Amino acid sequence: MSDTATQNAPASEGTSERRLNMIEAINDALDVTMERDDNVIIMGEDVGYFGGVFRCTAGLQDKYGKTRVFDTPISECGIIAAAVGMGAYGLRPVPEIQFADYIYPGLDQLISEAARLRYRSAGEYIAPMTVRSPFGGGIFGGQTHSQSPEAIFTHVSGLKTVIPATPYDAKGLLISCIEDNDPVIFFEPKRIYNGPFSGYYDKPVQPWKNFDASVVPEGYYKIPLGKARQVTEGEQLTILAYGTMVHVVEAVCKEKGVEADILDLRTLVPLDIEAIEASIERTGRCLIVHEATRTSGFGAELSALVTERCFYHLEAPVERVTGFDTPYPHSLEWAYFPGPIRIGEAIDTILKD
Amino acid sequence: MADRPEGSAAKGDNRPKLSLHVPEPKYRPGDAVDFSHIEVPEAGTTPRPDEACDPAEMRDLAFGLVRVLGDDNQAHGPWDPKLDADTLRAMLGHMAMTRAFDERMFRGQRQGKTSFYMKCTGEEATSVSASMALAADDMVFPSYRQQGILIQRGYPMIEMINQIYSNRGDKLKGRQLPIMYSSREHSFFTISGNLATQTPQAVGWAMASAMKGDSRIAATWVGEGSTAEGDFHSACTFATVYNAPVILNVINNQWAISSFSGFAGAERTTFAARALGYGLAGLRVDGNDALACYAAEQWAANRARANAGPTLIEFFTYRAEGHSTSDDPTGYRSAQEREEWPLGDPVMRLKNHLIAIGEWDEERQEKMDLEAAEHVKKVTKEAEANGILGHGLHHPFRTMFEDVFEELPWHLKEQAEQAVRERETKFPEGLPAKGVQG
Ligand SMILES: Cc1ncc(C[n+]2csc(CCOP(=O)(O)OP(=O)(O)O)c2C)c(N)n1
């Protein structure tokens, strides 16, 4: 039943070519899974009639009815806890948390409950839910609308963390998440909902339809969790990134004429360690880029893994480029954002000798 | 599907089918609106219990609607706060100023001077009148739609605009989303974008005030949608357990972005009735009646000051405008709702009252509105001299790393140096004056 797409394949054969932005691709993934499995339900603040503040669930209530797509009270704890109960019944809830910054009231239910249900009941009960939430900055959202809290979740045993960087991936990954029997956090990089971002706030965003990654086949396809995407191939260094930063990194390498092996990790847990090792064995150098704050960020984990597993292949110390250890400041979002200068400097350092 | 136990006596599938209830608002875009189901009692008919009474004695008040201003524009009944004309004119003035401020800031966002704005149109009384009933040093823990409190407390308007523009005059150093003010000097707690978090904090502040034998009380404001958050329920529990000198103001403006109040439980009971289960005093008040708002807040303040306990007040009102500049309400509710709202407009009702008692006239109102608009315009110009969002005139760059901790630790020092280096690379000739988001 799963015609798993190969890692980089664009539209599968025999389907008409459609170009979607990431919002439409997510909507499409939800539509496809709801059509196939009536245990899939959607709930969250404003997701029903209105279709979500980012419009990701637009039209779905009309199509599937309001007992399968519905608004919830403003209670992230209630939303996630209810999803645990629904999962125990046999549904596959796909709750939306309006902004990742607002997931915290639901943390106990996610961390202590959803993530451990399988373990503590020795597999009797599971929480097959996919918590979708827009995350990341560069939108003048200030400290309560721009955070990247992924590291909080990767630290928790029993949760999977998935972050798409293209419309094609967003659809294929989201379908995999919804069909997965474990709780998954699906973070949507909202800065690239409408088009990839080069890292220059003053350059107009190119809409997704200008890029092949927005070719999204109709119908069902999956991208397996735990498989990274090779963005570009190069011999000079390996760059590990996810979400918005994949595009920024790509733009910087193009601009600097650096031949990098860029890996879009796509899933942080489970992580594609094989792809990472194979790349670093070839290049001998590694840069890690994420937008979240630095200290105890996911980059720290990646750096440790690379050092443990690839030490004898490394020609230079592993570098991390991240956001700063401050909350996201509203007026200085661009100074906080790990942009081209910060990334460029780190590349120079790694390639120095 | 879930497994059912084998051999269970009553097989589940023989019993009637269950069905899920999902609330639905009465009107959607295009619908004709009829608000006749909303019970609006005659002004002056609700009794005013003793401020120190047992919450059980005032149960009905959680389901009624305290109203003072009648259709005849006169004040009626035991809740009439009997304010003198100067106070009433001041109240009207603050409300008109709040509205003028909203108008201009909304426009400023549309002109690209800032990223975001939120109006409180139609809800002015719930902040201005309530705030007037408190002492200036009572501590308030507002949400994001209580700009009226700052205006009433005399917070300099230029500070509000500097904050909204995140410019170099912004005393919050450009860190907070626009409208998330803070002023310790005005006993106004720093606003959080995370809903309802301020409610149990207000209770904590009130507990501290009681522990220390202080005389100040605390008040907090929260939207009806946000009462679904666990934090609100923690606030109620702590407030009642410790008999904290606190007022929990719930602003029921009917809508939480696109979700109507039914998604916070309004189909079954009132928000004031939340008080009953906790043993709190509960009042339900016409939120568009400035005198009723004042009277209710004053009642609760007196109660708290007398150590008689906390009060939960539901202000029943209507969000006349969109949720924020990012929202388009025509997508989810009937445009007619605003016109048909049975409780009218709080500014007009107060104005008409002052006229009815011979203390005001249309001419003075017009003049006042004009002056308010002029004032806001003038202050806006002054604030613009400090910069607008994204035009480089923000707080000194290094301040980005301050206030994370009291002292700058090594890692933030390193990061600050890196940020400065990045800036020098970006602007080798120094920062251009305009058009730069650096
Ligand atoms: C914890 C949290 N969850 C979600 C949000 C997103 N959000 C911002 S305002 C809002 C609606 C609030 O409605 P209500 O409490 O009724 O207040 P109103 O805006 O009507 O004044 C939502 C869901 C948030 N800011 N914080």
PDB file of N, CA and C in Angstrom, chain A residues 19 27 30 48 63 76 79-80 90 112 121 137 143 175 183 207 238 242-243 257 265 276 292 312 325 336:
ATOM      1  N   ARG A  19       1.859  22.593  -9.072  1.00  0.00           N
ATOM      2  CA  ARG A  19       2.797  23.302  -8.206  1.00  0.00           C
ATOM      3  C   ARG A  19       2.038  23.914  -7.037  1.00  0.00           C
ATOM      4  N   ASN A  27      -2.187  21.042   3.255  1.00  0.00           N
ATOM      5  CA  ASN A  27      -3.626  20.853   3.119  1.00  0.00           C
ATOM      6  C   ASN A  27      -3.925  19.589   2.308  1.00  0.00           C
ATOM      7  N   LEU A  30      -3.289  16.409   4.302  1.00  0.00           N
ATOM      8  CA  LEU A  30      -4.380  16.169   5.245  1.00  0.00           C
ATOM      9  C   LEU A  30      -5.587  15.611   4.510  1.00  0.00           C
ATOM     10  N   GLY A  48     -11.269  24.900  12.132  1.00  0.00           N
ATOM     11  CA  GLY A  48     -12.487  24.367  11.529  1.00  0.00           C
ATOM     12  C   GLY A  48     -13.046  25.226  10.408  1.00  0.00           C
ATOM     13  N   LYS A  63     -15.517  19.541   3.632  1.00  0.00           N
ATOM     14  CA  LYS A  63     -15.448  18.260   2.955  1.00  0.00           C
ATOM     15  C   LYS A  63     -15.712  17.077   3.893  1.00  0.00           C
ATOM     16  N   GLU A  76      -4.050  24.356  24.990  1.00  0.00           N
ATOM     17  CA  GLU A  76      -3.096  23.451  24.338  1.00  0.00           C
ATOM     18  C   GLU A  76      -2.972  22.159  25.130  1.00  0.00           C
ATOM     19  N   ILE A  79      -5.972  20.162  24.177  1.00  0.00           N
ATOM     20  CA  ILE A  79      -5.876  19.660  22.808  1.00  0.00           C
ATOM     21  C   ILE A  79      -5.002  18.408  22.763  1.00  0.00           C
ATOM     22  N   ILE A  80      -3.847  18.493  23.386  1.00  0.00           N
ATOM     23  CA  ILE A  80      -2.916  17.359  23.302  1.00  0.00           C
ATOM     24  C   ILE A  80      -3.402  16.193  24.161  1.00  0.00           C
ATOM     25  N   GLY A  90      -8.324   4.748  19.186  1.00  0.00           N
ATOM     26  CA  GLY A  90      -8.063   4.207  17.857  1.00  0.00           C
ATOM     27  C   GLY A  90      -8.098   5.240  16.745  1.00  0.00           C
ATOM     28  N   SER A 112       5.217  13.716  29.228  1.00  0.00           N
ATOM     29  CA  SER A 112       5.030  12.646  30.211  1.00  0.00           C
ATOM     30  C   SER A 112       3.985  11.632  29.773  1.00  0.00           C
ATOM     31  N   SER A 121       2.886   1.162  28.961  1.00  0.00           N
ATOM     32  CA  SER A 121       1.862   0.109  28.893  1.00  0.00           C
ATOM     33  C   SER A 121       2.395  -1.100  28.136  1.00  0.00           C
ATOM     34  N   GLY A 137      11.305  31.994  12.859  1.00  0.00           N
ATOM     35  CA  GLY A 137      11.149  33.450  12.826  1.00  0.00           C
ATOM     36  C   GLY A 137      11.328  34.047  11.453  1.00  0.00           C
ATOM     37  N   GLN A 143       9.148  37.725  20.360  1.00  0.00           N
ATOM     38  CA  GLN A 143       9.545  36.548  21.137  1.00  0.00           C
ATOM     39  C   GLN A 143       8.446  35.522  21.364  1.00  0.00           C
ATOM     40  N   ILE A 175       2.167  12.798   5.466  1.00  0.00           N
ATOM     41  CA  ILE A 175       1.399  11.550   5.332  1.00  0.00           C
ATOM     42  C   ILE A 175       2.076  10.441   6.145  1.00  0.00           C
ATOM     43  N   PRO A 183       3.746   9.177  18.493  1.00  0.00           N
ATOM     44  CA  PRO A 183       3.470  10.614  18.465  1.00  0.00           C
ATOM     45  C   PRO A 183       4.578  11.370  17.736  1.00  0.00           C
ATOM     46  N   PRO A 207       7.997  33.050  -5.145  1.00  0.00           N
ATOM     47  CA  PRO A 207       6.959  32.078  -4.778  1.00  0.00           C
ATOM     48  C   PRO A 207       7.374  30.647  -5.129  1.00  0.00           C
ATOM     49  N   THR A 238      30.410  19.318   4.453  1.00  0.00           N
ATOM     50  CA  THR A 238      29.024  18.871   4.653  1.00  0.00           C
ATOM     51  C   THR A 238      28.292  19.932   5.461  1.00  0.00           C
ATOM     52  N   TYR A 242      17.972  22.122   8.455  1.00  0.00           N
ATOM     53  CA  TYR A 242      16.577  21.708   8.284  1.00  0.00           C
ATOM     54  C   TYR A 242      15.703  22.953   8.256  1.00  0.00           C
ATOM     55  N   GLY A 243      14.529  22.785   7.702  1.00  0.00           N
ATOM     56  CA  GLY A 243      13.568  23.893   7.653  1.00  0.00           C
ATOM     57  C   GLY A 243      14.076  25.056   6.810  1.00  0.00           C
ATOM     58  N   GLY A 257      30.211  30.381  -4.103  1.00  0.00           N
ATOM     59  CA  GLY A 257      30.831  29.399  -4.976  1.00  0.00           C
ATOM     60  C   GLY A 257      31.433  28.225  -4.206  1.00  0.00           C
ATOM     61  N   LEU A 265      17.946  17.540   6.799  1.00  0.00           N
ATOM     62  CA  LEU A 265      17.747  16.363   7.677  1.00  0.00           C
ATOM     63  C   LEU A 265      16.307  15.840   7.643  1.00  0.00           C
ATOM     64  N   ILE A 276      24.546  11.140   7.154  1.00  0.00           N
ATOM     65  CA  ILE A 276      25.470  12.117   7.743  1.00  0.00           C
ATOM     66  C   ILE A 276      26.895  11.556   7.729  1.00  0.00           C
ATOM     67  N   ALA A 292      17.323  27.962  15.928  1.00  0.00           N
ATOM     68  CA  ALA A 292      17.058  27.974  17.366  1.00  0.00           C
ATOM     69  C   ALA A 292      18.274  28.491  18.124  1.00  0.00           C
ATOM     70  N   TYR A 312      37.837  10.523  13.043  1.00  0.00           N
ATOM     71  CA  TYR A 312      39.061  10.262  12.269  1.00  0.00           C
ATOM     72  C   TYR A 312      38.955  10.716  10.820  1.00  0.00           C
ATOM     73  N   ASP A 325      21.570  33.161  22.055  1.00  0.00           N
ATOM     74  CA  ASP A 325      20.919  32.690  23.284  1.00  0.00           C
ATOM     75  C   ASP A 325      20.088  33.788  23.944  1.00  0.00           C
ATOM     76  N   TYR A 336      19.207  38.681  14.819  1.00  0.00           N
ATOM     77  CA  TYR A 336      19.167  37.401  15.520  1.00  0.00           C
ATOM     78  C   TYR A 336      19.302  36.239  14.526  1.00  0.00           C
TER      79      TYR A 336
END
